[in-house]
Coordinates of C-alpha atoms and ligand atoms in Angstrom, one line a residue:
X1 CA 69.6 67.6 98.9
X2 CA 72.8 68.2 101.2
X3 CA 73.8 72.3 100.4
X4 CA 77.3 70.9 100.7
X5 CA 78.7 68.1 99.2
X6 CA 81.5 66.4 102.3
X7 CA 82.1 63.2 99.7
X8 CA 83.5 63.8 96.0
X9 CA 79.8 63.5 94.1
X10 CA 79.5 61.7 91.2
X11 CA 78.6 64.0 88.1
X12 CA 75.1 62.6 88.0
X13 CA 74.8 64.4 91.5
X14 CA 76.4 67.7 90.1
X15 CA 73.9 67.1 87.2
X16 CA 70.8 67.2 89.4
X17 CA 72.5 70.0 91.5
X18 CA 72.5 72.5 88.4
X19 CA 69.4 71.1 87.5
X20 CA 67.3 71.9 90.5
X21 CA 68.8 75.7 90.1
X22 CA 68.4 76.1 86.6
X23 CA 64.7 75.2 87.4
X24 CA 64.8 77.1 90.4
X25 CA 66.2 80.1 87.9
X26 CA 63.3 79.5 85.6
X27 CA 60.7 80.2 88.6
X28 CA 62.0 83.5 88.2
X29 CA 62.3 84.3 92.1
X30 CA 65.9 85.7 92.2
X31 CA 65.4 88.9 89.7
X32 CA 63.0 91.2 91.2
X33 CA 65.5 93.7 93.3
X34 CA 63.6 92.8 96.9
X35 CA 65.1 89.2 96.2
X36 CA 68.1 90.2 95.4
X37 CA 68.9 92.6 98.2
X38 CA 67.0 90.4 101.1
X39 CA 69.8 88.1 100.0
X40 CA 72.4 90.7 99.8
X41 CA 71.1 91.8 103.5
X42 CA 71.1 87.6 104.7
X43 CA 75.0 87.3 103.8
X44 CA 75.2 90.3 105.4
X45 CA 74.2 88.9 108.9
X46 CA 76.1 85.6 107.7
X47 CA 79.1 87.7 108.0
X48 CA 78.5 88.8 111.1
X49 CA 77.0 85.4 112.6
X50 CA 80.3 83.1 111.0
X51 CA 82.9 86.4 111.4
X52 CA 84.7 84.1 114.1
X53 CA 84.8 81.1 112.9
X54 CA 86.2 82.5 109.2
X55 CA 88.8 84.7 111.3
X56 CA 89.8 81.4 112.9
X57 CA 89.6 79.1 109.3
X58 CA 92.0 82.2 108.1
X59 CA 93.8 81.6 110.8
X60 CA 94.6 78.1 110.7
X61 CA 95.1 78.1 107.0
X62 CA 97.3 81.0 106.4
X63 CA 98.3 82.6 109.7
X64 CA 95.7 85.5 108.8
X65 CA 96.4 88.2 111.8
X66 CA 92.8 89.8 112.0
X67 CA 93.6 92.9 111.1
X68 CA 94.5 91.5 108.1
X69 CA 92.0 89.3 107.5
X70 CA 89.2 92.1 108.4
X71 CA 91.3 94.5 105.9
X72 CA 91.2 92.6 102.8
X73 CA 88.7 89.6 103.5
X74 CA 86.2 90.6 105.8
X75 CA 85.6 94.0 106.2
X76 CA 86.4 94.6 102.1
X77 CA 83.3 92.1 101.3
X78 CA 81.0 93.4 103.8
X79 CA 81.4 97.1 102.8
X80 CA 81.0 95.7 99.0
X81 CA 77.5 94.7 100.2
X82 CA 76.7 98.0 101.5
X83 CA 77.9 99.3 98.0
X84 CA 76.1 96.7 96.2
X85 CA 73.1 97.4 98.3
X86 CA 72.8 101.1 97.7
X87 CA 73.3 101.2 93.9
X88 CA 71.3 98.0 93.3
X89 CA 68.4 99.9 91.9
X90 CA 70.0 102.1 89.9
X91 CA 72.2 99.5 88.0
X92 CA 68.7 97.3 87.8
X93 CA 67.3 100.2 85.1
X94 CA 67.1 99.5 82.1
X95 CA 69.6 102.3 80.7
X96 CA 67.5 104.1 77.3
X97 CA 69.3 104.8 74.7
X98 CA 68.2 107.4 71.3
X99 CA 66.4 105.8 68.4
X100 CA 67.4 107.1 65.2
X101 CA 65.0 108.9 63.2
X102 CA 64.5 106.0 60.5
X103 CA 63.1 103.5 63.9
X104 CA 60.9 106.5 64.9
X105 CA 58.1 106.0 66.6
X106 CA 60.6 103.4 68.7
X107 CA 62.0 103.7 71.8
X108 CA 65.1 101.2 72.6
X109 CA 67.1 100.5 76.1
X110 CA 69.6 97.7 77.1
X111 CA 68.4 96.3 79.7
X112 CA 70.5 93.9 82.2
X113 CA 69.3 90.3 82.3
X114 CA 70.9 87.4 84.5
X115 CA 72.6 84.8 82.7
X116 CA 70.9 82.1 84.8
X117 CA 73.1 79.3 86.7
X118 CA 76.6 80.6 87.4
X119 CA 79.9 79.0 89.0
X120 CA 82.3 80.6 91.1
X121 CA 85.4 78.7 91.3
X122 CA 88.0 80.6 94.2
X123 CA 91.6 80.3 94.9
X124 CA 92.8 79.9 98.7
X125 CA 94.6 82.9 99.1
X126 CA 92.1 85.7 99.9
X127 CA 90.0 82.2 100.3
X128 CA 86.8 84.9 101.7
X129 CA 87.1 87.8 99.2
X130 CA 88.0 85.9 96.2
X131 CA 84.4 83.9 97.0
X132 CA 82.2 85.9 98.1
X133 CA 83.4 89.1 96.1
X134 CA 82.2 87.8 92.6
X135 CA 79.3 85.8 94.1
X136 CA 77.9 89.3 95.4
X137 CA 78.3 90.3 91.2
X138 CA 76.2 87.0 90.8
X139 CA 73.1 87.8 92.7
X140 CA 72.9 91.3 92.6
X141 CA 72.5 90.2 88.9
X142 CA 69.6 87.9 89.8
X143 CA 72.0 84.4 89.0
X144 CA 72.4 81.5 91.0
X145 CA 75.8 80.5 92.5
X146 CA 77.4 77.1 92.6
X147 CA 80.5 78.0 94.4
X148 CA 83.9 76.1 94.6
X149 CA 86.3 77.3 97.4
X150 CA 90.0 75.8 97.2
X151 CA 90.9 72.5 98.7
X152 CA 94.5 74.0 99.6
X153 CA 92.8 76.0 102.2
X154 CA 90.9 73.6 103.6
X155 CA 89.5 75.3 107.2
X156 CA 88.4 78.1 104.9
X157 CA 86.6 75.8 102.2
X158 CA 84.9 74.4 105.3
X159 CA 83.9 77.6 107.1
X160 CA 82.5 79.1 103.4
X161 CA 80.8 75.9 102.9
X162 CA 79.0 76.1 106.5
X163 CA 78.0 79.7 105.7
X164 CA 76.8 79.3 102.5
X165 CA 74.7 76.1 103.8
X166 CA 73.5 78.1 106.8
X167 CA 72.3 81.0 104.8
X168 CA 71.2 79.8 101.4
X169 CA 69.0 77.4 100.0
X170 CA 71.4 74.8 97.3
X171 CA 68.9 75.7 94.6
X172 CA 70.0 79.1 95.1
X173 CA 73.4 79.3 95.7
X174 CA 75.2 76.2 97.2
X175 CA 78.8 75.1 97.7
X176 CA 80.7 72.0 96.8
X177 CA 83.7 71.3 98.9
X178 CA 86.8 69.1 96.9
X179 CA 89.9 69.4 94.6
X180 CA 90.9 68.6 91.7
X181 CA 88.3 65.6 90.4
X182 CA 85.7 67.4 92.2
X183 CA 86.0 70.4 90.1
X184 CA 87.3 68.4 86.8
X185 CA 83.5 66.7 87.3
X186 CA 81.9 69.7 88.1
X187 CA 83.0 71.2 84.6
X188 CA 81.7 68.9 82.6
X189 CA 78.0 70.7 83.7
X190 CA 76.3 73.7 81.7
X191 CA 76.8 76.7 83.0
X192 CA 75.6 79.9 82.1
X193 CA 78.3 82.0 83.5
X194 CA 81.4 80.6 85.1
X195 CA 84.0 83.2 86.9
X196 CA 87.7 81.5 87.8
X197 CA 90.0 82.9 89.9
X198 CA 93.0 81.5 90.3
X199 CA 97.0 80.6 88.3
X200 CA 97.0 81.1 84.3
X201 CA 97.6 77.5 83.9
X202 CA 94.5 76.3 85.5
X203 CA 92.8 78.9 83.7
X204 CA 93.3 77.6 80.4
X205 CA 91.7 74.3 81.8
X206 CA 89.0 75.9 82.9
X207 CA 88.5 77.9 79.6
X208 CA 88.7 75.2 77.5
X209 CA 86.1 72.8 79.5
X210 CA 83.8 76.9 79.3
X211 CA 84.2 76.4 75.9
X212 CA 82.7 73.1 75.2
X213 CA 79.1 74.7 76.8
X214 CA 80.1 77.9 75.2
X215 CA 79.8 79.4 78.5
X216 CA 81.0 82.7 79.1
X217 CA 83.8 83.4 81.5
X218 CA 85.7 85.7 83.7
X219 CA 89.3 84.4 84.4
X220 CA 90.7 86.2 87.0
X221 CA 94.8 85.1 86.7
X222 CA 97.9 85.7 87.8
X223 CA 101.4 87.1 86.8
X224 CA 104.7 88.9 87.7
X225 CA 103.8 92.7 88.7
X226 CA 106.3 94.9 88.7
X227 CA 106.8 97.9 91.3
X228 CA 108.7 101.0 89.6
X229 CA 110.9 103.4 92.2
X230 CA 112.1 106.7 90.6
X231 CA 114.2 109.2 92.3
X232 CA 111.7 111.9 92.8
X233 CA 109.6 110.1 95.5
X234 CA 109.0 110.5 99.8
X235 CA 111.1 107.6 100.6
X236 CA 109.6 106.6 103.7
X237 CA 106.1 106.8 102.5
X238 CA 106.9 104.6 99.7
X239 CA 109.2 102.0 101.5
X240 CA 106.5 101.5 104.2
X241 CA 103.5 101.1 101.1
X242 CA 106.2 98.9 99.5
X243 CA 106.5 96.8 102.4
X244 CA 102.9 96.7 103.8
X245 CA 101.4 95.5 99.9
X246 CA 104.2 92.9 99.2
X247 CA 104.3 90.7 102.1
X248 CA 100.7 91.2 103.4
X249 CA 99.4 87.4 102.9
X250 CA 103.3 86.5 103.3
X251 CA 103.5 87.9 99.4
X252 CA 100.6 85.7 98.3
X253 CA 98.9 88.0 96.4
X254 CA 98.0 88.1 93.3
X255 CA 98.6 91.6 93.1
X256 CA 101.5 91.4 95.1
X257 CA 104.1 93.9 94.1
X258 CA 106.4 91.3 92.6
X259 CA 109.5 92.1 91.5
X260 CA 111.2 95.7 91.8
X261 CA 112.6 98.2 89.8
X262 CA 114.7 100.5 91.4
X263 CA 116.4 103.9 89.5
X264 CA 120.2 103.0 90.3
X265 CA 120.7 106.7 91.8
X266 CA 118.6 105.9 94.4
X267 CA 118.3 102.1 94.7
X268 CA 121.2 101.5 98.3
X269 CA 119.1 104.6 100.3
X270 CA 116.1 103.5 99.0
X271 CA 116.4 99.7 100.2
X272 CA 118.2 100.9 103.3
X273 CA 114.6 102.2 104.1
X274 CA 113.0 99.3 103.0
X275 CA 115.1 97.4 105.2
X276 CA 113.7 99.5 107.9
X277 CA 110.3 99.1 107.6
X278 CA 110.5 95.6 107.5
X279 CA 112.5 95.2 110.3
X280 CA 109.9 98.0 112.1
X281 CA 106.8 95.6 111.0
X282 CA 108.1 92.2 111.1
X283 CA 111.0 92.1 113.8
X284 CA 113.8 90.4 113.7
X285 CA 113.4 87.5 110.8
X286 CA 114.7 84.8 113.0
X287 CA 112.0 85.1 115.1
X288 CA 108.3 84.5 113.0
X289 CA 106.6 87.6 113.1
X290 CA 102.8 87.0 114.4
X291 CA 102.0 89.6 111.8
X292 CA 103.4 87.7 108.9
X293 CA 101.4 84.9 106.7
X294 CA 102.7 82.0 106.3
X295 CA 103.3 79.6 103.7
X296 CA 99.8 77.5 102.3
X297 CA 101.3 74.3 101.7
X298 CA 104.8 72.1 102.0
X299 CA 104.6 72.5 97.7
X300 CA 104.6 75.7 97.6
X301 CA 107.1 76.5 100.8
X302 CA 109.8 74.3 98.9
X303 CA 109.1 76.4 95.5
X304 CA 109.3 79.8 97.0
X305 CA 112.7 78.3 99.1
X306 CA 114.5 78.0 95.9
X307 CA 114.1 81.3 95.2
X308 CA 115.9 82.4 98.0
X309 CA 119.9 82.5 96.6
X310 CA 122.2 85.4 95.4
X311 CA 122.6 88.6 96.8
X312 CA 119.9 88.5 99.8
X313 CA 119.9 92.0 101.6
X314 CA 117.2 91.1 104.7
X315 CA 116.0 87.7 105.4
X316 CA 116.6 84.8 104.2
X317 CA 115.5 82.9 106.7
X318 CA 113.0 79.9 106.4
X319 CA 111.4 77.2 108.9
X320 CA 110.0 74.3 107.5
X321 CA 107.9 72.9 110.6
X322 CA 105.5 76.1 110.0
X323 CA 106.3 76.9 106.3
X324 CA 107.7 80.2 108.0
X325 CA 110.1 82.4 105.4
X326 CA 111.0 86.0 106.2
X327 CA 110.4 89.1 104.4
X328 CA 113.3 88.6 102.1
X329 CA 114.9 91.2 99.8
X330 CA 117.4 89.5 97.3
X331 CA 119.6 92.8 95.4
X332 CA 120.8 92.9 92.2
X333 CA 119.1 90.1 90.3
X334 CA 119.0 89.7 87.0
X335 CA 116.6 88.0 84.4
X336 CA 118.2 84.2 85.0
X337 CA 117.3 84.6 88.7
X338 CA 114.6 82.1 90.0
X339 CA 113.0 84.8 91.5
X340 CA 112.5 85.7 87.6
X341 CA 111.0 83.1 86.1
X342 CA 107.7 82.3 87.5
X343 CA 105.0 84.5 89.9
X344 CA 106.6 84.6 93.2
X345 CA 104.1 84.2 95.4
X346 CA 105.6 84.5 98.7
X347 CA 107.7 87.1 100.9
X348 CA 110.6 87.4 98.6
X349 CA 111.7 91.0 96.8
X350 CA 114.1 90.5 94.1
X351 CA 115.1 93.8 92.9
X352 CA 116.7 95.0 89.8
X353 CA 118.0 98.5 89.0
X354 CA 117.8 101.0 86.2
X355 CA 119.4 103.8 84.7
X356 CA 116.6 104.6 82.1
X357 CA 113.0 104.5 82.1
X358 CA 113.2 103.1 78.6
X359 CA 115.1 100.2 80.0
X360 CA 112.1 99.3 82.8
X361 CA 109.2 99.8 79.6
X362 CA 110.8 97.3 77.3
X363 CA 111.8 94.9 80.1
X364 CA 108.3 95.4 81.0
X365 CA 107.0 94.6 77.3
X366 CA 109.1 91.9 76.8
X367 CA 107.0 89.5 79.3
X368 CA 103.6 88.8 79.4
X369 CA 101.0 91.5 80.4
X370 CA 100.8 91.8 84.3
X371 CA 97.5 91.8 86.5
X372 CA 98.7 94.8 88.6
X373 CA 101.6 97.9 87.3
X374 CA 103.0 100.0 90.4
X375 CA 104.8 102.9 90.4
X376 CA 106.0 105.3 93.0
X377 CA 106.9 108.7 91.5
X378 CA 106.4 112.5 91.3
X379 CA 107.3 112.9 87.5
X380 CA 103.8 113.3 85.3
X381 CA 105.6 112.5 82.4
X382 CA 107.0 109.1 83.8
X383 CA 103.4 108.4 85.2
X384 CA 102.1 109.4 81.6
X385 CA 104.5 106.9 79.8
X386 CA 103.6 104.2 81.8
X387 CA 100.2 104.3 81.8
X388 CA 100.4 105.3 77.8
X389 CA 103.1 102.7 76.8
X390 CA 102.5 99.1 78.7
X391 CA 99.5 97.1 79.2
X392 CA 98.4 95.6 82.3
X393 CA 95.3 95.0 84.0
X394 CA 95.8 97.8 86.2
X395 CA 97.6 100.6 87.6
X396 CA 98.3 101.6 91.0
X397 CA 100.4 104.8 91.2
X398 CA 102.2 106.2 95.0
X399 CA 100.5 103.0 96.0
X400 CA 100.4 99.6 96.4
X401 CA 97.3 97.0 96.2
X402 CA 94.3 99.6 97.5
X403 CA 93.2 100.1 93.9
X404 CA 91.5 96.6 94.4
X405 CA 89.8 98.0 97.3
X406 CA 88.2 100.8 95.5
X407 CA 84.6 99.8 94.6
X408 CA 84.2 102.1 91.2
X409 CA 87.4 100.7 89.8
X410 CA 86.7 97.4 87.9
X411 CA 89.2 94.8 88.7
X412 CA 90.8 92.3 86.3
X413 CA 93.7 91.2 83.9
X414 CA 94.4 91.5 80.5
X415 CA 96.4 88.6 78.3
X416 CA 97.9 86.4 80.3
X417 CA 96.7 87.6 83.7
X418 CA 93.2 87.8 82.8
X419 CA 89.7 88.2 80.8
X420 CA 87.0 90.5 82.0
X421 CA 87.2 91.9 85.3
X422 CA 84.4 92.3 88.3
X423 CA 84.1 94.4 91.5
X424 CA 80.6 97.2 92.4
X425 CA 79.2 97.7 89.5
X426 CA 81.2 96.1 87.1
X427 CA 80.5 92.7 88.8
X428 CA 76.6 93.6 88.7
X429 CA 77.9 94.3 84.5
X430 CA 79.9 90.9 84.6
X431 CA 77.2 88.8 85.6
X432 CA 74.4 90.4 83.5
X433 CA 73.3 89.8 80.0
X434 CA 73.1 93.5 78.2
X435 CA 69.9 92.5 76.5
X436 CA 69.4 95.2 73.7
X437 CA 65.5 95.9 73.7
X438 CA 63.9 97.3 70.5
X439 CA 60.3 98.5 70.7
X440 CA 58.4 100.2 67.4
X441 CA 55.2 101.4 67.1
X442 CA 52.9 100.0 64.3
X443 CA 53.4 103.6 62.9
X444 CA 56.2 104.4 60.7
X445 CA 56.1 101.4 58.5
X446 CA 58.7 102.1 55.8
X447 CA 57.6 100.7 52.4
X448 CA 60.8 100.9 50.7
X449 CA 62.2 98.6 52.9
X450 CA 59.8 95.8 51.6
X451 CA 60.6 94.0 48.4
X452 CA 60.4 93.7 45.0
X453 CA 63.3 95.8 45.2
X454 CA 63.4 99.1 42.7
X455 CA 66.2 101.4 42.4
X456 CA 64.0 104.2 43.7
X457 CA 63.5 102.2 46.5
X458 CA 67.2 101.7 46.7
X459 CA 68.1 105.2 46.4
X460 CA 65.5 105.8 49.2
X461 CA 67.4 103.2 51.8
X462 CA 70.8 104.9 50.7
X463 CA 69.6 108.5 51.7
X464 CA 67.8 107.2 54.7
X465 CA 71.2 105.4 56.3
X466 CA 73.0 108.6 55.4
X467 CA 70.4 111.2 57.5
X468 CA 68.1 108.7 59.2
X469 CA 70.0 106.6 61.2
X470 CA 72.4 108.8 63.2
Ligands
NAD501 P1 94.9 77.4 91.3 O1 94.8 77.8 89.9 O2 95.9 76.3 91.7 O3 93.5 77.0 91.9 C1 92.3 77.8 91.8 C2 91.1 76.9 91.8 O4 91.1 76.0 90.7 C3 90.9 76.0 93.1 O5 89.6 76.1 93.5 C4 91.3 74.6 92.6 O6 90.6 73.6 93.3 C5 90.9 74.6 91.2 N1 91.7 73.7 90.4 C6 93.0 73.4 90.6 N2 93.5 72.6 89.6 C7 92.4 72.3 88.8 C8 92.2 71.6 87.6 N3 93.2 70.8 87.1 N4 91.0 71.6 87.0 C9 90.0 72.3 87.6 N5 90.1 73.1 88.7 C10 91.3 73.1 89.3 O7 95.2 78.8 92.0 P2 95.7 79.0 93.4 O8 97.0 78.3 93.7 O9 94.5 78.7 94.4 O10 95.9 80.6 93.5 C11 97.1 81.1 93.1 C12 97.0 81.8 91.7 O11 95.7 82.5 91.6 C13 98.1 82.8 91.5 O12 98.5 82.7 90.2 C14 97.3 84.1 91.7 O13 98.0 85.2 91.0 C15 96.0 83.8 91.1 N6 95.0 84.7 91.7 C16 94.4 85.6 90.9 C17 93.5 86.5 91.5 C18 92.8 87.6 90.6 O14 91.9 88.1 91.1 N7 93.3 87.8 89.4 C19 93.2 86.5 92.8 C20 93.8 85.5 93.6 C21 94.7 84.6 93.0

């Protein structure tokens, strides 16, 4: 059977495709560790072998500059191997865990199991990362991997597909190129674990054809996330962060800094520096910056167009004949704004200011819960309330975006941005069954337990869950 499928397959072709792996599963070659990391080590070399042609795919796709593309595609997954590779065995044990004295002689663990056949379905704009990040969760956990890259990215979709066919057996891990049909078919299948990435909207989808198998899911989505800027702050240090996490990607991120919140004391100095970095990293915005992303599709260049309107500070600037739009900063926006009412997306930077800090948490409240909170400040108390007082799937303070590069941090969202979360060991967690183990000793055998049932014996099992069981 073809590792990749060129031609939409029909669903009895998906059905024989998560057939062979679930039988393949069943053989029970992917969970010893050796397995697992001899894989680990093969994508390894896949990297390296297919590093040009995925630089290029980036490339054409989304005007990836290298450095970029090593940064948070590349270079980020490979050095997640490494990580995967040198805590594999210690994530593997089964972790023990105290029997109470009413179990005694027992001894209990959890012990991680893999659920079986998993799908990975990726979004196009870390199209590398976003794939290969949770698939590295999948068989360090001893799964098998259907994987789905976007169709909107197309040269990518291609260049993962030829990797993943190169390197892997399809009853192991095998990729189906296609859209929208494609994927619709490909959900009507059992799964045993299925991991999204991806908008909110498209997650409920998803989620509801998860539900029908009751498969369990991971639904890495979207959302607005806002970038605080109090007055007690190294200016240039945060303008240049500020600039470097929002438009890398051309702003598609989904951690993207998204909208900003600037304290009204400092907001005209502070965007005066702003201005400067972006005019020391991008150039002038009439002429498309080499270092800037561009736009993935026509669709989505006319929606982030429209945003552009009101009081635009830098930028501005847009051409259509290579979805080009500049680092754009639009001042004193306000809730009605375009900007405001969906996930950006691109390089646009609306920015609202404050007076209070109470003002920015119930603004913040008010929405829906975003996948990333940023904040640049000196003030522990501010830092305290924040972290204390909203809900978000993460918080990134002095910084943007490099909390999703650090390996012992889980990554994920929370409501409307996200369930569960994956990256180094909680990806191995994601993809693993926590099997609770139980195993007693023919010793011990507690006759009160047994009925007829006598209020001695009662009294016995009420004095025993008091002392016995802690
Ligand atoms: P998308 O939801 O349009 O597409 C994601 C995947 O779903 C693609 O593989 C696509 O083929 C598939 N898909 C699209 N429509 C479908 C349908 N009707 N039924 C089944 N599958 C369908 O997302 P996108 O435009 O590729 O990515 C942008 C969104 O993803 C943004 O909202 C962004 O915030 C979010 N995102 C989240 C993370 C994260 O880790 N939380 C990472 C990257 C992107």
């Amino acid at each position: 059977m073809e590792a990749v499928l060129e031609k939409p397959a029909t669903g009895t072709a998906y059905s024989a495709i998560v057939q062979k792996q679930r039988d393949y599963f069943w053989t029970h070659a992917t969970k010893p560790a050796a397995f697992r990391k001899k894989q680990l080590n093969k994508l390894k070399a896949a990297f390296a072998k297919h590093e040009s042609s995925l630089l290029a795919a980036l490339k054409a796709d989304l005007n990836k500059p290298a450095q970029e593309a090593f940064t948070t595609e590349i270079g980020i997954t490979v050095a997640e191997i490494e990580h995967y590779l040198r805590h594999l065995d210690d994530w593997m044990e089964p972790e023990r865990v105290s029997t109470p004295l009413f179990f005694q002689p027992g001894t209990s663990m959890i012990m991680p199991e893999p659920y079986g056949v998993t799908l990975i379905i990726a979004p196009w704009n870390y199209p590398v990362k976003n794939l290969f990040g949770p698939l590295l969760g999948a068989i360090a956990a001893g799964n098998t991997a259907v994987v789905k890259p976007s169709e909107i990215s197309p040269n990518c979709s291609k260049a993962i597909a030829d990797l993943i066919k190169d390197t892997f057996d399809p009853e192991y891990i095998v990729s189906i190129e296609g859209g929208v049909p494609e994927t619709t078919e490909l959900l009507k299948e059992r799964f045993d674990y299925l991991l999204f990435t991806g908008g909110t909207e498209i997650g409920r989808i998803v989620y509801q054809a998860a539900a029908k198998h009751l498969t369990p899911v991971t639904l890495e989505l979207g959302g607005k996330s806002p970038c605080i800027v109090d007055t007690n702050i190294n200016m240039d240090v945060a303008a240049k962060r500020l600039v470097w996490g929002k438009f890398q990607n051309a702003g598609q991120t989904c951690i993207a800094p998204d909208y900003i919140y600037v304290n009204n004391k400092i907001k005209d100095k502070f965007l005066g520096r702003v201005k400067h970095y972006i005019g020391e990293f991008f150039g002038d915005a009439d002429k498309p910056s080499d270092d800037l992303g561009r736009i993935i599709s026509d669709r989505h260049f006319q929606r982030v167009s429209k945003m552009l309107t009101g009081d635009i500070l830098v930028g501005g600037v847009t051409d259509a004949s290579q979805r080009y739009i500049a680092p754009t900063i639009i001042d004193n926006v306000t809730n009605d704004h375009p900007a405001m009412q969906e996930e950006i997306f691109g390089p646009v930077m609306p920015v609202l200011g404050y007076d209070s800090f109470d003002e920015v948490i119930n603004h913040i409240n008010a929405g829906e819960r975003p996948l990333a909170m940023y904040l640049f400040s000196n003030d522990s108390k501010l830092k305290k309330r924040l972290m204390n007082e909203t809900s978000s799937g993460a918080i990134c303070v002095n910084e943007t975006m490099v909390h999703a590069g650090q390996p012992n941090l889980p990554f994920g969202g929370v409501g409307n941005s996200g369930i569960g979360a994956y990256n180094g060991k909680l990806g191995f967690d994601t993809f693993s069954h926590q099997k609770p183990v139980m195993v007693r000793s023919f010793l011990g055998d507690v006759a009160q337990k047994y009925p007829p049932y006598t209020s001695g014996k009662l009294s016995f099992i009420k004095m025993a869950s008091k002392f016995l069981l802690r």
